[in-house]
mmCIF file of C-alpha atoms and ligand atoms in Angstrom:
data_model
loop_
_atom_site.group_PDB
_atom_site.id
_atom_site.type_symbol
_atom_site.label_atom_id
_atom_site.label_comp_id
_atom_site.label_asym_id
_atom_site.label_seq_id
_atom_site.Cartn_x
_atom_site.Cartn_y
_atom_site.Cartn_z
ATOM 1 C CA MET A 86 59.104 -72.947 61.917
ATOM 2 C CA GLN A 87 55.907 -74.865 62.597
ATOM 3 C CA LEU A 88 56.195 -77.294 59.654
ATOM 4 C CA GLU A 89 59.923 -77.977 59.403
ATOM 5 C CA ASN A 90 60.711 -80.995 57.169
ATOM 6 C CA LYS A 91 57.041 -81.753 56.560
ATOM 7 C CA VAL A 92 55.832 -82.677 53.071
ATOM 8 C CA ALA A 93 52.482 -81.187 52.020
ATOM 9 C CA PHE A 94 50.179 -81.994 49.099
ATOM 10 C CA ILE A 95 47.836 -79.086 48.244
ATOM 11 C CA THR A 96 45.024 -79.505 45.719
ATOM 12 C CA GLY A 97 43.986 -76.251 44.059
ATOM 13 C CA GLY A 98 47.340 -74.861 45.189
ATOM 14 C CA GLY A 99 47.714 -72.737 42.052
ATOM 15 C CA SER A 100 45.330 -70.000 43.205
ATOM 16 C CA GLY A 101 43.482 -68.344 46.064
ATOM 17 C CA LEU A 102 43.349 -70.123 49.413
ATOM 18 C CA GLY A 103 45.461 -73.089 48.246
ATOM 19 C CA LEU A 104 48.192 -70.771 47.001
ATOM 20 C CA ALA A 105 48.187 -68.623 50.159
ATOM 21 C CA THR A 106 48.464 -71.861 52.151
ATOM 22 C CA ALA A 107 51.312 -73.162 49.966
ATOM 23 C CA LYS A 108 53.299 -69.949 50.516
ATOM 24 C CA THR A 109 52.681 -70.006 54.268
ATOM 25 C CA PHE A 110 53.635 -73.690 54.535
ATOM 26 C CA ILE A 111 56.906 -73.004 52.682
ATOM 27 C CA ALA A 112 57.633 -70.068 55.009
ATOM 28 C CA GLU A 113 57.076 -72.474 57.925
ATOM 29 C CA GLY A 114 59.630 -74.953 56.550
ATOM 30 C CA ALA A 115 57.456 -77.407 54.574
ATOM 31 C CA LYS A 116 58.109 -78.904 51.142
ATOM 32 C CA VAL A 117 55.021 -78.446 48.981
ATOM 33 C CA MET A 118 53.519 -80.275 45.999
ATOM 34 C CA ILE A 119 50.820 -78.227 44.255
ATOM 35 C CA PHE A 120 48.176 -80.244 42.424
ATOM 36 C CA ASP A 121 45.993 -78.191 40.095
ATOM 37 C CA PHE A 122 43.956 -78.455 36.915
ATOM 38 C CA ASN A 123 45.384 -75.194 35.569
ATOM 39 C CA PRO A 124 48.770 -75.815 33.829
ATOM 40 C CA LYS A 125 49.753 -72.168 34.566
ATOM 41 C CA SER A 126 50.212 -73.301 38.170
ATOM 42 C CA GLN A 127 53.664 -74.538 37.054
ATOM 43 C CA GLU A 128 54.856 -70.904 36.896
ATOM 44 C CA VAL A 129 53.241 -70.149 40.252
ATOM 45 C CA ALA A 130 54.944 -73.188 41.798
ATOM 46 C CA ASP A 131 58.355 -72.193 40.365
ATOM 47 C CA GLU A 132 57.928 -68.689 41.765
ATOM 48 C CA ILE A 133 57.215 -69.792 45.334
ATOM 49 C CA GLY A 134 59.571 -72.803 45.402
ATOM 50 C CA ALA A 135 56.967 -75.583 45.259
ATOM 51 C CA LYS A 136 56.715 -78.596 42.928
ATOM 52 C CA PHE A 137 53.727 -78.965 40.603
ATOM 53 C CA VAL A 138 51.706 -81.869 39.280
ATOM 54 C CA GLN A 139 48.862 -81.210 36.867
ATOM 55 C CA GLY A 140 45.635 -83.178 37.204
ATOM 56 C CA ASP A 141 41.897 -83.244 37.723
ATOM 57 C CA VAL A 142 40.703 -83.730 41.298
ATOM 58 C CA SER A 143 37.343 -85.075 40.053
ATOM 59 C CA LYS A 144 39.135 -88.127 38.597
ATOM 60 C CA ALA A 145 40.131 -90.686 41.207
ATOM 61 C CA GLU A 146 43.048 -92.041 39.148
ATOM 62 C CA SER A 147 44.448 -88.515 38.687
ATOM 63 C CA VAL A 148 44.492 -87.882 42.451
ATOM 64 C CA GLU A 149 45.953 -91.340 43.168
ATOM 65 C CA ALA A 150 48.773 -90.719 40.668
ATOM 66 C CA ALA A 151 49.484 -87.236 42.095
ATOM 67 C CA VAL A 152 49.751 -88.567 45.651
ATOM 68 C CA ALA A 153 52.146 -91.285 44.399
ATOM 69 C CA LYS A 154 54.217 -88.640 42.571
ATOM 70 C CA THR A 155 54.451 -86.541 45.727
ATOM 71 C CA VAL A 156 55.830 -89.517 47.667
ATOM 72 C CA GLU A 157 58.226 -90.352 44.800
ATOM 73 C CA GLU A 158 59.448 -86.744 44.717
ATOM 74 C CA PHE A 159 59.856 -86.135 48.462
ATOM 75 C CA GLY A 160 60.073 -89.664 49.947
ATOM 76 C CA SER A 161 57.003 -89.321 52.191
ATOM 77 C CA LEU A 162 53.881 -87.283 52.879
ATOM 78 C CA HIS A 163 52.654 -85.672 56.107
ATOM 79 C CA ILE A 164 50.010 -83.050 55.307
ATOM 80 C CA ALA A 165 47.275 -82.596 52.688
ATOM 81 C CA VAL A 166 45.021 -79.632 52.021
ATOM 82 C CA ALA A 167 41.958 -80.202 49.813
ATOM 83 C CA SER A 168 41.409 -76.732 48.318
ATOM 84 C CA ALA A 169 40.580 -77.454 44.652
ATOM 85 C CA GLY A 170 37.085 -76.139 44.069
ATOM 86 C CA VAL A 171 34.623 -74.402 41.801
ATOM 87 C CA GLY A 172 31.668 -72.139 42.593
ATOM 88 C CA GLY A 173 28.674 -73.905 41.065
ATOM 89 C CA GLU A 174 25.486 -72.127 40.062
ATOM 90 C CA GLY A 175 21.720 -72.416 40.124
ATOM 91 C CA ASP A 176 18.999 -73.329 42.625
ATOM 92 C CA VAL A 177 17.221 -76.647 43.003
ATOM 93 C CA VAL A 178 15.229 -75.949 39.828
ATOM 94 C CA THR A 179 17.604 -73.872 37.701
ATOM 95 C CA SER A 180 20.761 -75.946 38.282
ATOM 96 C CA THR A 181 21.443 -78.138 35.273
ATOM 97 C CA VAL A 182 22.346 -81.763 35.804
ATOM 98 C CA GLU A 183 25.737 -80.976 34.213
ATOM 99 C CA ASN A 184 26.383 -78.225 36.795
ATOM 100 C CA TRP A 185 25.338 -80.580 39.607
ATOM 101 C CA GLU A 186 27.673 -83.324 38.406
ATOM 102 C CA ARG A 187 30.623 -81.036 37.707
ATOM 103 C CA THR A 188 30.386 -79.112 41.007
ATOM 104 C CA ASN A 189 29.955 -82.235 43.094
ATOM 105 C CA GLY A 190 32.646 -84.033 41.065
ATOM 106 C CA ILE A 191 35.196 -81.389 42.069
ATOM 107 C CA ASP A 192 33.961 -79.958 45.401
ATOM 108 C CA TYR A 193 32.690 -83.212 46.922
ATOM 109 C CA SER A 194 34.087 -86.343 45.207
ATOM 110 C CA GLY A 195 37.424 -84.566 44.695
ATOM 111 C CA VAL A 196 37.725 -84.054 48.449
ATOM 112 C CA PHE A 197 36.902 -87.730 49.032
ATOM 113 C CA TYR A 198 39.566 -88.919 46.552
ATOM 114 C CA THR A 199 42.127 -86.632 48.183
ATOM 115 C CA ASN A 200 41.309 -87.909 51.683
ATOM 116 C CA LYS A 201 41.195 -91.534 50.514
ATOM 117 C CA TYR A 202 44.561 -91.710 48.746
ATOM 118 C CA VAL A 203 46.366 -89.462 51.216
ATOM 119 C CA ILE A 204 45.137 -91.388 54.271
ATOM 120 C CA GLU A 205 46.020 -94.716 52.589
ATOM 121 C CA GLN A 206 49.578 -93.395 52.246
ATOM 122 C CA LEU A 207 49.649 -92.070 55.833
ATOM 123 C CA LEU A 208 48.544 -95.477 57.138
ATOM 124 C CA LYS A 209 51.308 -97.166 55.118
ATOM 125 C CA GLN A 210 53.892 -94.821 56.657
ATOM 126 C CA GLY A 211 52.495 -95.514 60.155
ATOM 127 C CA ASP A 212 53.433 -92.159 61.645
ATOM 128 C CA GLY A 213 50.193 -90.150 61.652
ATOM 129 C CA GLY A 214 49.509 -87.106 59.511
ATOM 130 C CA VAL A 215 47.051 -84.294 58.887
ATOM 131 C CA VAL A 216 44.391 -83.447 56.315
ATOM 132 C CA VAL A 217 42.618 -80.071 56.142
ATOM 133 C CA ASN A 218 39.529 -79.875 53.938
ATOM 134 C CA LEU A 219 38.055 -76.678 52.521
ATOM 135 C CA ALA A 220 34.386 -76.709 53.472
ATOM 136 C CA SER A 221 32.555 -73.348 53.563
ATOM 137 C CA MET A 222 30.132 -71.437 55.758
ATOM 138 C CA PHE A 223 27.736 -72.639 53.035
ATOM 139 C CA GLY A 224 28.301 -76.178 54.273
ATOM 140 C CA LEU A 225 26.965 -75.092 57.692
ATOM 141 C CA VAL A 226 24.097 -72.939 56.419
ATOM 142 C CA ALA A 227 22.726 -73.070 52.880
ATOM 143 C CA VAL A 228 22.983 -70.633 50.013
ATOM 144 C CA SER A 229 19.552 -71.151 48.460
ATOM 145 C CA ASN A 230 20.479 -70.127 44.932
ATOM 146 C CA ASN A 231 23.421 -72.549 44.734
ATOM 147 C CA ILE A 232 22.205 -76.079 45.400
ATOM 148 C CA ALA A 233 25.267 -77.992 44.161
ATOM 149 C CA TYR A 234 27.722 -75.888 46.202
ATOM 150 C CA SER A 235 25.560 -76.094 49.370
ATOM 151 C CA ALA A 236 25.211 -79.861 48.999
ATOM 152 C CA SER A 237 28.879 -80.517 48.280
ATOM 153 C CA LYS A 238 30.145 -78.362 51.166
ATOM 154 C CA GLY A 239 27.601 -79.935 53.546
ATOM 155 C CA GLY A 240 28.970 -83.292 52.413
ATOM 156 C CA VAL A 241 32.546 -82.188 53.080
ATOM 157 C CA VAL A 242 31.545 -81.251 56.642
ATOM 158 C CA ASN A 243 30.318 -84.723 57.555
ATOM 159 C CA MET A 244 32.999 -86.469 55.468
ATOM 160 C CA THR A 245 35.546 -84.647 57.624
ATOM 161 C CA ARG A 246 33.914 -85.880 60.837
ATOM 162 C CA ALA A 247 33.890 -89.494 59.582
ATOM 163 C CA ALA A 248 37.449 -89.431 58.228
ATOM 164 C CA GLY A 249 38.786 -87.482 61.203
ATOM 165 C CA THR A 250 37.590 -89.994 63.761
ATOM 166 C CA MET A 251 38.236 -93.291 61.953
ATOM 167 C CA TYR A 252 42.039 -93.245 62.254
ATOM 168 C CA ALA A 253 42.402 -90.832 65.164
ATOM 169 C CA LYS A 254 44.153 -93.527 67.245
ATOM 170 C CA GLU A 255 46.720 -93.875 64.450
ATOM 171 C CA GLY A 256 47.457 -90.156 64.823
ATOM 172 C CA ILE A 257 45.710 -89.172 61.589
ATOM 173 C CA ARG A 258 43.806 -85.917 62.046
ATOM 174 C CA VAL A 259 41.260 -84.590 59.555
ATOM 175 C CA ASN A 260 39.662 -81.177 60.058
ATOM 176 C CA ALA A 261 37.823 -78.685 57.885
ATOM 177 C CA VAL A 262 37.809 -74.929 57.741
ATOM 178 C CA ALA A 263 34.506 -73.261 56.848
ATOM 179 C CA PRO A 264 35.343 -69.848 55.402
ATOM 180 C CA GLY A 265 32.946 -66.991 54.804
ATOM 181 C CA VAL A 266 33.396 -64.963 51.648
ATOM 182 C CA ILE A 267 37.123 -64.481 51.117
ATOM 183 C CA ARG A 268 38.807 -62.271 48.536
ATOM 184 C CA THR A 269 40.221 -64.728 45.922
ATOM 185 C CA PRO A 270 39.920 -65.095 42.124
ATOM 186 C CA LEU A 271 36.878 -67.361 42.750
ATOM 187 C CA ILE A 272 34.724 -64.455 43.982
ATOM 188 C CA ASP A 273 33.697 -61.602 41.683
ATOM 189 C CA GLU A 274 33.626 -57.961 42.803
ATOM 190 C CA PRO A 275 29.794 -57.636 43.117
ATOM 191 C CA THR A 276 29.702 -60.710 45.379
ATOM 192 C CA LEU A 277 32.493 -59.298 47.559
ATOM 193 C CA GLU A 278 30.560 -56.047 47.905
ATOM 194 C CA GLN A 279 27.268 -57.830 48.571
ATOM 195 C CA TYR A 280 28.721 -60.008 51.330
ATOM 196 C CA ALA A 281 30.960 -57.506 53.090
ATOM 197 C CA ASN A 282 28.154 -56.234 55.310
ATOM 198 C CA LEU A 283 26.499 -59.639 55.734
ATOM 199 C CA HIS A 284 29.452 -60.771 57.838
ATOM 200 C CA PRO A 285 29.048 -59.335 61.371
ATOM 201 C CA ALA A 286 32.704 -58.269 61.067
ATOM 202 C CA GLY A 287 31.595 -55.824 58.352
ATOM 203 C CA ARG A 288 34.063 -56.995 55.710
ATOM 204 C CA VAL A 289 35.060 -60.022 53.664
ATOM 205 C CA GLY A 290 38.006 -62.196 54.673
ATOM 206 C CA GLU A 291 41.535 -62.297 53.269
ATOM 207 C CA ALA A 292 43.239 -65.440 51.943
ATOM 208 C CA GLN A 293 46.108 -65.083 54.413
ATOM 209 C CA GLU A 294 43.665 -65.287 57.344
ATOM 210 C CA VAL A 295 42.454 -68.680 56.090
ATOM 211 C CA ALA A 296 46.004 -69.833 55.317
ATOM 212 C CA ASP A 297 47.040 -69.020 58.905
ATOM 213 C CA LEU A 298 44.186 -71.140 60.320
ATOM 214 C CA ILE A 299 45.034 -74.049 57.999
ATOM 215 C CA THR A 300 48.696 -73.785 59.032
ATOM 216 C CA PHE A 301 47.728 -73.951 62.708
ATOM 217 C CA LEU A 302 45.529 -77.032 62.072
ATOM 218 C CA ALA A 303 48.359 -78.676 60.125
ATOM 219 C CA SER A 304 50.861 -78.050 62.919
ATOM 220 C CA ASP A 305 51.520 -80.033 66.087
ATOM 221 C CA LYS A 306 49.937 -77.208 68.089
ATOM 222 C CA ALA A 307 46.562 -78.624 66.945
ATOM 223 C CA LYS A 308 47.383 -82.244 67.783
ATOM 224 C CA PHE A 309 44.219 -82.838 69.876
ATOM 225 C CA ILE A 310 41.922 -81.409 67.171
ATOM 226 C CA THR A 311 40.330 -83.893 64.772
ATOM 227 C CA GLY A 312 36.949 -84.221 63.070
ATOM 228 C CA ALA A 313 36.390 -80.515 63.749
ATOM 229 C CA ILE A 314 34.813 -77.918 61.489
ATOM 230 C CA ILE A 315 36.200 -74.461 62.224
ATOM 231 C CA PRO A 316 34.257 -71.456 60.879
ATOM 232 C CA ILE A 317 36.342 -68.495 59.726
ATOM 233 C CA ASP A 318 33.543 -66.224 58.569
ATOM 234 C CA GLY A 319 33.579 -62.940 60.507
ATOM 235 C CA GLY A 320 30.688 -64.296 62.592
ATOM 236 C CA TYR A 321 28.310 -65.112 59.692
ATOM 237 C CA THR A 322 27.192 -68.504 61.035
ATOM 238 C CA ALA A 323 27.088 -67.357 64.685
ATOM 239 C CA VAL A 324 23.945 -65.229 64.309
HETATM 240 N N1 LIG B 408 36.977 -67.748 48.349
HETATM 241 C C1 LIG B 408 35.951 -67.977 49.150
HETATM 242 O O1 LIG B 408 35.177 -67.056 49.495
HETATM 243 C C2 LIG B 408 35.709 -69.354 49.689
HETATM 244 C C3 LIG B 408 34.831 -69.475 50.774
HETATM 245 C C4 LIG B 408 34.569 -70.738 51.305
HETATM 246 C C5 LIG B 408 35.177 -71.843 50.753
HETATM 247 N N2 LIG B 408 36.014 -71.695 49.689
HETATM 248 C C6 LIG B 408 36.585 -72.925 49.144
HETATM 249 O O2 LIG B 408 37.992 -72.844 49.161
HETATM 250 C C7 LIG B 408 38.526 -73.606 48.068
HETATM 251 C C8 LIG B 408 39.488 -72.731 47.287
HETATM 252 O O3 LIG B 408 38.772 -71.630 46.742
HETATM 253 P P1 LIG B 408 39.510 -70.311 46.217
HETATM 254 O O4 LIG B 408 38.674 -69.176 46.641
HETATM 255 O O5 LIG B 408 40.940 -70.378 46.581
HETATM 256 O O6 LIG B 408 39.299 -70.500 44.632
HETATM 257 P P2 LIG B 408 40.333 -70.296 43.414
HETATM 258 O O7 LIG B 408 39.489 -70.342 42.182
HETATM 259 O O8 LIG B 408 41.189 -69.102 43.640
HETATM 260 O O9 LIG B 408 41.248 -71.596 43.498
HETATM 261 C C9 LIG B 408 40.740 -72.863 43.219
HETATM 262 C C10 LIG B 408 41.808 -73.689 42.498
HETATM 263 O O10 LIG B 408 41.258 -74.996 42.250
HETATM 264 C C11 LIG B 408 41.676 -75.397 40.957
HETATM 265 N N3 LIG B 408 40.748 -76.393 40.408
HETATM 266 C C12 LIG B 408 39.480 -76.201 39.951
HETATM 267 N N4 LIG B 408 38.986 -77.347 39.463
HETATM 268 C C13 LIG B 408 39.963 -78.281 39.616
HETATM 269 C C14 LIG B 408 40.038 -79.664 39.299
HETATM 270 N N5 LIG B 408 39.036 -80.307 38.693
HETATM 271 N N6 LIG B 408 41.176 -80.332 39.601
HETATM 272 C C15 LIG B 408 42.215 -79.684 40.198
HETATM 273 N N7 LIG B 408 42.196 -78.381 40.503
HETATM 274 C C16 LIG B 408 41.079 -77.682 40.218
HETATM 275 C C17 LIG B 408 41.666 -74.116 40.143
HETATM 276 O O11 LIG B 408 42.462 -74.242 38.960
HETATM 277 C C18 LIG B 408 42.216 -73.107 41.141
HETATM 278 O O12 LIG B 408 43.637 -73.012 41.044
HETATM 279 C C19 LIG B 408 37.318 -74.100 47.272
HETATM 280 O O13 LIG B 408 37.008 -75.407 47.672
HETATM 281 C C20 LIG B 408 36.231 -73.141 47.679
HETATM 282 O O14 LIG B 408 34.942 -73.701 47.553
HETATM 283 C C21 LIG B 408 36.294 -70.483 49.157
#
Protein backbone atom coordinates (compact mmCIF):
# COMPACT_ATOMS: atom_id res chain seq x y z
CA MET A 1 0.00 0.00 0.00
CA GLN A 2 1.83 3.05 -1.29
CA LEU A 3 -0.82 5.63 -0.31
CA GLU A 4 -2.19 4.32 2.98
CA ASN A 5 -4.29 6.94 4.84
CA LYS A 6 -3.62 9.61 2.23
CA VAL A 7 -6.44 11.88 1.05
CA ALA A 8 -6.49 12.66 -2.68
CA PHE A 9 -8.44 15.25 -4.68
CA ILE A 10 -8.75 14.31 -8.38
CA THR A 11 -10.20 16.75 -10.91
CA GLY A 12 -11.72 15.05 -13.95
CA GLY A 13 -11.85 11.89 -11.84
CA GLY A 14 -15.12 10.75 -13.43
CA SER A 15 -13.51 9.46 -16.63
CA GLY A 16 -10.36 8.35 -18.42
CA LEU A 17 -7.01 9.02 -16.79
CA GLY A 18 -8.52 10.64 -13.68
CA LEU A 19 -10.77 7.65 -13.10
CA ALA A 20 -7.98 5.10 -13.65
CA THR A 21 -5.91 7.10 -11.16
CA ALA A 22 -8.76 7.23 -8.63
CA LYS A 23 -9.16 3.44 -8.77
CA THR A 24 -5.42 2.86 -8.42
CA PHE A 25 -5.15 5.31 -5.50
CA ILE A 26 -8.00 3.52 -3.70
CA ALA A 27 -6.30 0.15 -4.30
CA GLU A 28 -3.16 1.67 -2.74
CA GLY A 29 -5.06 2.72 0.40
CA ALA A 30 -6.01 6.35 -0.35
CA LYS A 31 -9.32 8.10 0.29
CA VAL A 32 -10.41 9.87 -2.89
CA MET A 33 -12.59 12.90 -3.68
CA ILE A 34 -13.55 13.07 -7.36
CA PHE A 35 -14.25 16.55 -8.70
CA ASP A 36 -15.93 16.59 -12.10
CA PHE A 37 -18.26 18.67 -14.25
CA ASN A 38 -20.27 15.60 -15.27
CA PRO A 39 -22.94 14.79 -12.61
CA LYS A 40 -22.88 11.11 -13.75
CA SER A 41 -19.53 10.89 -11.96
CA GLN A 42 -21.58 10.39 -8.76
CA GLU A 43 -22.43 6.85 -9.92
CA VAL A 44 -18.81 6.22 -10.91
CA ALA A 45 -17.63 7.43 -7.50
CA ASP A 46 -20.16 5.21 -5.67
CA GLU A 47 -19.01 2.22 -7.70
CA ILE A 48 -15.32 2.59 -6.87
CA GLY A 49 -15.74 3.80 -3.27
CA ALA A 50 -14.80 7.46 -3.78
CA LYS A 51 -16.65 10.64 -2.76
CA PHE A 52 -17.86 13.08 -5.42
CA VAL A 53 -18.20 16.84 -5.65
CA GLN A 54 -19.63 18.38 -8.80
CA GLY A 55 -18.11 21.58 -10.17
CA ASP A 56 -16.41 23.44 -12.98
CA VAL A 57 -12.62 23.56 -12.88
CA SER A 58 -12.60 26.71 -15.04
CA LYS A 59 -14.28 28.64 -12.20
CA ALA A 60 -11.91 29.56 -9.39
CA GLU A 61 -14.66 29.67 -6.74
CA SER A 62 -15.86 26.18 -7.74
CA VAL A 63 -12.38 24.69 -7.26
CA GLU A 64 -11.86 26.58 -3.97
CA ALA A 65 -15.18 25.24 -2.63
CA ALA A 66 -14.36 21.66 -3.75
CA VAL A 67 -10.98 21.71 -2.01
CA ALA A 68 -12.69 23.01 1.17
CA LYS A 69 -15.31 20.23 0.91
CA THR A 70 -12.59 17.60 0.58
CA VAL A 71 -10.94 18.83 3.78
CA GLU A 72 -14.33 18.99 5.54
CA GLU A 73 -15.12 15.43 4.43
CA PHE A 74 -11.77 13.77 5.22
CA GLY A 75 -10.13 16.17 7.72
CA SER A 76 -7.06 16.92 5.58
CA LEU A 77 -5.59 16.70 2.09
CA HIS A 78 -2.30 15.21 0.89
CA ILE A 79 -2.44 14.64 -2.87
CA ALA A 80 -4.07 16.35 -5.86
CA VAL A 81 -4.24 15.26 -9.48
CA ALA A 82 -5.30 17.88 -12.06
CA SER A 83 -6.84 15.70 -14.80
CA ALA A 84 -9.97 17.65 -15.83
CA GLY A 85 -9.52 18.54 -19.48
CA VAL A 86 -11.02 18.97 -22.91
CA GLY A 87 -9.53 18.45 -26.37
CA GLY A 88 -9.86 21.83 -28.07
CA GLU A 89 -9.94 22.29 -31.83
CA GLY A 90 -8.65 24.47 -34.63
CA ASP A 91 -5.34 25.99 -35.73
CA VAL A 92 -4.12 29.53 -35.17
CA VAL A 93 -6.54 30.79 -37.83
CA THR A 94 -9.49 28.40 -37.59
CA SER A 95 -9.77 28.31 -33.78
CA THR A 96 -12.63 30.51 -32.63
CA VAL A 97 -12.10 32.86 -29.74
CA GLU A 98 -14.76 30.86 -27.84
CA ASN A 99 -12.77 27.63 -28.34
CA TRP A 100 -9.58 29.39 -27.22
CA GLU A 101 -11.21 30.72 -24.06
CA ARG A 102 -13.02 27.49 -23.18
CA THR A 103 -10.00 25.21 -23.75
CA ASN A 104 -7.62 27.46 -21.86
CA GLY A 105 -10.23 28.04 -19.14
CA ILE A 106 -10.34 24.31 -18.41
CA ASP A 107 -6.92 22.94 -19.49
CA TYR A 108 -4.80 25.87 -18.32
CA SER A 109 -6.58 28.14 -15.79
CA GLY A 110 -8.29 25.08 -14.27
CA VAL A 111 -4.89 23.56 -13.51
CA PHE A 112 -3.75 26.85 -11.94
CA TYR A 113 -6.84 27.06 -9.69
CA THR A 114 -6.32 23.45 -8.61
CA ASN A 115 -2.65 24.04 -7.78
CA LYS A 116 -3.39 27.35 -6.05
CA TYR A 117 -6.12 26.19 -3.67
CA VAL A 118 -4.57 22.80 -2.98
CA ILE A 119 -1.12 24.24 -2.20
CA GLU A 120 -2.70 26.92 0.03
CA GLN A 121 -4.28 24.08 2.03
CA LEU A 122 -1.03 22.06 2.10
CA LEU A 123 0.85 25.09 3.45
CA LYS A 124 -1.79 25.54 6.17
CA GLN A 125 -1.37 21.90 7.21
CA GLY A 126 2.44 22.31 7.25
CA ASP A 127 3.25 18.70 6.40
CA GLY A 128 4.11 18.74 2.69
CA GLY A 129 2.05 17.15 -0.05
CA VAL A 130 1.99 16.29 -3.74
CA VAL A 131 0.34 17.62 -6.88
CA VAL A 132 0.45 15.83 -10.25
CA ASN A 133 -0.66 17.83 -13.28
CA LEU A 134 -1.80 16.34 -16.58
CA ALA A 135 0.27 18.03 -19.27
CA SER A 136 0.64 16.21 -22.62
CA MET A 137 3.32 15.36 -25.15
CA PHE A 138 1.62 18.27 -26.95
CA GLY A 139 2.92 20.55 -24.22
CA LEU A 140 6.48 19.50 -25.16
CA VAL A 141 6.01 19.55 -28.94
CA ALA A 142 3.12 21.26 -30.71
CA VAL A 143 0.12 19.86 -32.52
CA SER A 144 -0.20 22.46 -35.28
CA ASN A 145 -3.92 22.03 -35.88
CA ASN A 146 -4.83 22.53 -32.21
CA ILE A 147 -3.51 25.87 -31.02
CA ALA A 148 -5.49 26.16 -27.77
CA TYR A 149 -4.53 22.65 -26.58
CA SER A 150 -0.83 23.14 -27.50
CA ALA A 151 -0.74 26.50 -25.71
CA SER A 152 -2.53 25.31 -22.58
CA LYS A 153 -0.40 22.16 -22.18
CA GLY A 154 2.79 24.17 -22.79
CA GLY A 155 1.58 26.49 -20.03
CA VAL A 156 0.97 23.56 -17.69
CA VAL A 157 4.57 22.42 -18.25
CA ASN A 158 6.13 25.66 -17.04
CA MET A 159 3.45 26.22 -14.37
CA THR A 160 4.51 22.87 -12.93
CA ARG A 161 8.18 23.91 -12.82
CA ALA A 162 7.32 27.19 -11.05
CA ALA A 163 4.90 25.63 -8.56
CA GLY A 164 7.10 22.60 -7.97
CA THR A 165 10.12 24.62 -6.93
CA MET A 166 8.50 27.44 -4.93
CA TYR A 167 7.56 25.35 -1.88
CA ALA A 168 9.98 22.46 -2.34
CA LYS A 169 11.62 23.22 1.03
CA GLU A 170 8.19 22.88 2.66
CA GLY A 171 7.98 19.37 1.21
CA ILE A 172 5.40 20.29 -1.44
CA ARG A 173 6.16 18.50 -4.70
CA VAL A 174 4.50 19.37 -8.01
CA ASN A 175 5.19 17.28 -11.12
CA ALA A 176 3.51 16.75 -14.47
CA VAL A 177 3.05 13.72 -16.65
CA ALA A 178 3.11 14.30 -20.41
CA PRO A 179 1.18 11.44 -22.01
CA GLY A 180 1.13 10.51 -25.66
CA VAL A 181 -2.17 9.41 -27.14
CA ILE A 182 -3.90 7.22 -24.58
CA ARG A 183 -7.07 5.19 -25.06
CA THR A 184 -9.78 7.12 -23.10
CA PRO A 185 -13.23 8.54 -23.95
CA LEU A 186 -11.47 11.81 -24.93
CA ILE A 187 -9.87 10.24 -28.03
CA ASP A 188 -11.96 9.02 -30.97
CA GLU A 189 -11.20 5.80 -32.86
CA PRO A 190 -9.71 7.45 -36.02
CA THR A 191 -7.28 9.44 -33.85
CA LEU A 192 -6.24 6.29 -31.97
CA GLU A 193 -5.58 4.55 -35.28
CA GLN A 194 -3.74 7.54 -36.73
CA TYR A 195 -1.41 7.87 -33.74
CA ALA A 196 -0.69 4.22 -33.02
CA ASN A 197 2.19 4.08 -35.49
CA LEU A 198 3.42 7.61 -34.77
CA HIS A 199 4.56 6.47 -31.33
CA PRO A 200 7.90 4.62 -31.71
CA ALA A 201 6.35 1.93 -29.48
CA GLY A 202 3.93 1.19 -32.34
CA ARG A 203 0.75 1.53 -30.28
CA VAL A 204 -1.23 4.01 -28.21
CA GLY A 205 -1.03 4.00 -24.42
CA GLU A 206 -3.48 2.60 -21.86
CA ALA A 207 -5.00 4.62 -19.01
CA GLN A 208 -3.62 2.22 -16.40
CA GLU A 209 -0.05 2.91 -17.59
CA VAL A 210 -0.55 6.63 -16.89
CA ALA A 211 -2.31 5.92 -13.58
CA ASP A 212 0.67 3.81 -12.45
CA LEU A 213 3.11 6.67 -13.20
CA ILE A 214 0.90 9.19 -11.37
CA THR A 215 0.68 6.81 -8.39
CA PHE A 216 4.47 6.53 -8.27
CA LEU A 217 4.85 10.34 -8.40
CA ALA A 218 2.25 10.71 -5.64
CA SER A 219 4.03 8.19 -3.41
CA ASP A 220 6.98 8.67 -1.07
CA LYS A 221 9.13 6.68 -3.51
CA ALA A 222 9.25 9.88 -5.62
CA LYS A 223 10.10 12.20 -2.72
CA PHE A 224 13.14 13.80 -4.44
CA ILE A 225 11.20 14.50 -7.66
CA THR A 226 9.66 17.96 -8.02
CA GLY A 227 9.17 20.42 -10.88
CA ALA A 228 9.66 17.51 -13.29
CA ILE A 229 7.80 16.78 -16.51
CA ILE A 230 7.75 13.05 -17.23
CA PRO A 231 6.84 11.94 -20.77
CA ILE A 232 4.82 8.73 -21.05
CA ASP A 233 4.42 8.62 -24.82
CA GLY A 234 5.95 5.43 -26.24
CA GLY A 235 8.96 7.51 -27.31
CA TYR A 236 7.06 10.15 -29.36
CA THR A 237 8.98 13.16 -28.02
CA ALA A 238 12.36 11.35 -27.97
CA VAL A 239 12.82 11.34 -31.76
N1 LIG B 1 -6.18 10.66 -23.43
C1 LIG B 1 -5.08 11.18 -23.94
O1 LIG B 1 -4.59 10.74 -25.00
C2 LIG B 1 -4.37 12.29 -23.23
C3 LIG B 1 -3.06 12.57 -23.62
C4 LIG B 1 -2.36 13.61 -23.00
C5 LIG B 1 -2.98 14.33 -22.00
N2 LIG B 1 -4.26 14.05 -21.65
C6 LIG B 1 -4.85 14.89 -20.62
O2 LIG B 1 -5.29 14.09 -19.54
C7 LIG B 1 -6.43 14.71 -18.92
C8 LIG B 1 -7.55 13.69 -18.83
O3 LIG B 1 -7.93 13.30 -20.14
P1 LIG B 1 -8.78 11.98 -20.42
O4 LIG B 1 -8.21 11.38 -21.64
O5 LIG B 1 -8.89 11.20 -19.17
O6 LIG B 1 -10.19 12.64 -20.82
P2 LIG B 1 -11.69 12.24 -20.38
O7 LIG B 1 -12.57 13.03 -21.29
O8 LIG B 1 -11.85 10.77 -20.33
O9 LIG B 1 -11.79 12.81 -18.89
C9 LIG B 1 -11.77 14.18 -18.63
C10 LIG B 1 -12.72 14.48 -17.47
O10 LIG B 1 -12.67 15.90 -17.22
C11 LIG B 1 -13.98 16.33 -16.93
N3 LIG B 1 -14.12 17.77 -17.22
C12 LIG B 1 -14.16 18.38 -18.43
N4 LIG B 1 -14.36 19.70 -18.28
C13 LIG B 1 -14.45 19.91 -16.94
C14 LIG B 1 -14.65 21.09 -16.16
N5 LIG B 1 -14.84 22.28 -16.71
N6 LIG B 1 -14.67 20.96 -14.81
C15 LIG B 1 -14.49 19.74 -14.23
N7 LIG B 1 -14.32 18.61 -14.92
C16 LIG B 1 -14.29 18.69 -16.26
C17 LIG B 1 -14.86 15.50 -17.85
O11 LIG B 1 -16.22 15.48 -17.40
C18 LIG B 1 -14.19 14.13 -17.77
O12 LIG B 1 -14.74 13.34 -16.72
C19 LIG B 1 -6.75 15.94 -19.77
O13 LIG B 1 -6.16 17.07 -19.18
C20 LIG B 1 -6.10 15.62 -21.09
O14 LIG B 1 -5.76 16.78 -21.82
C21 LIG B 1 -4.96 13.04 -22.24
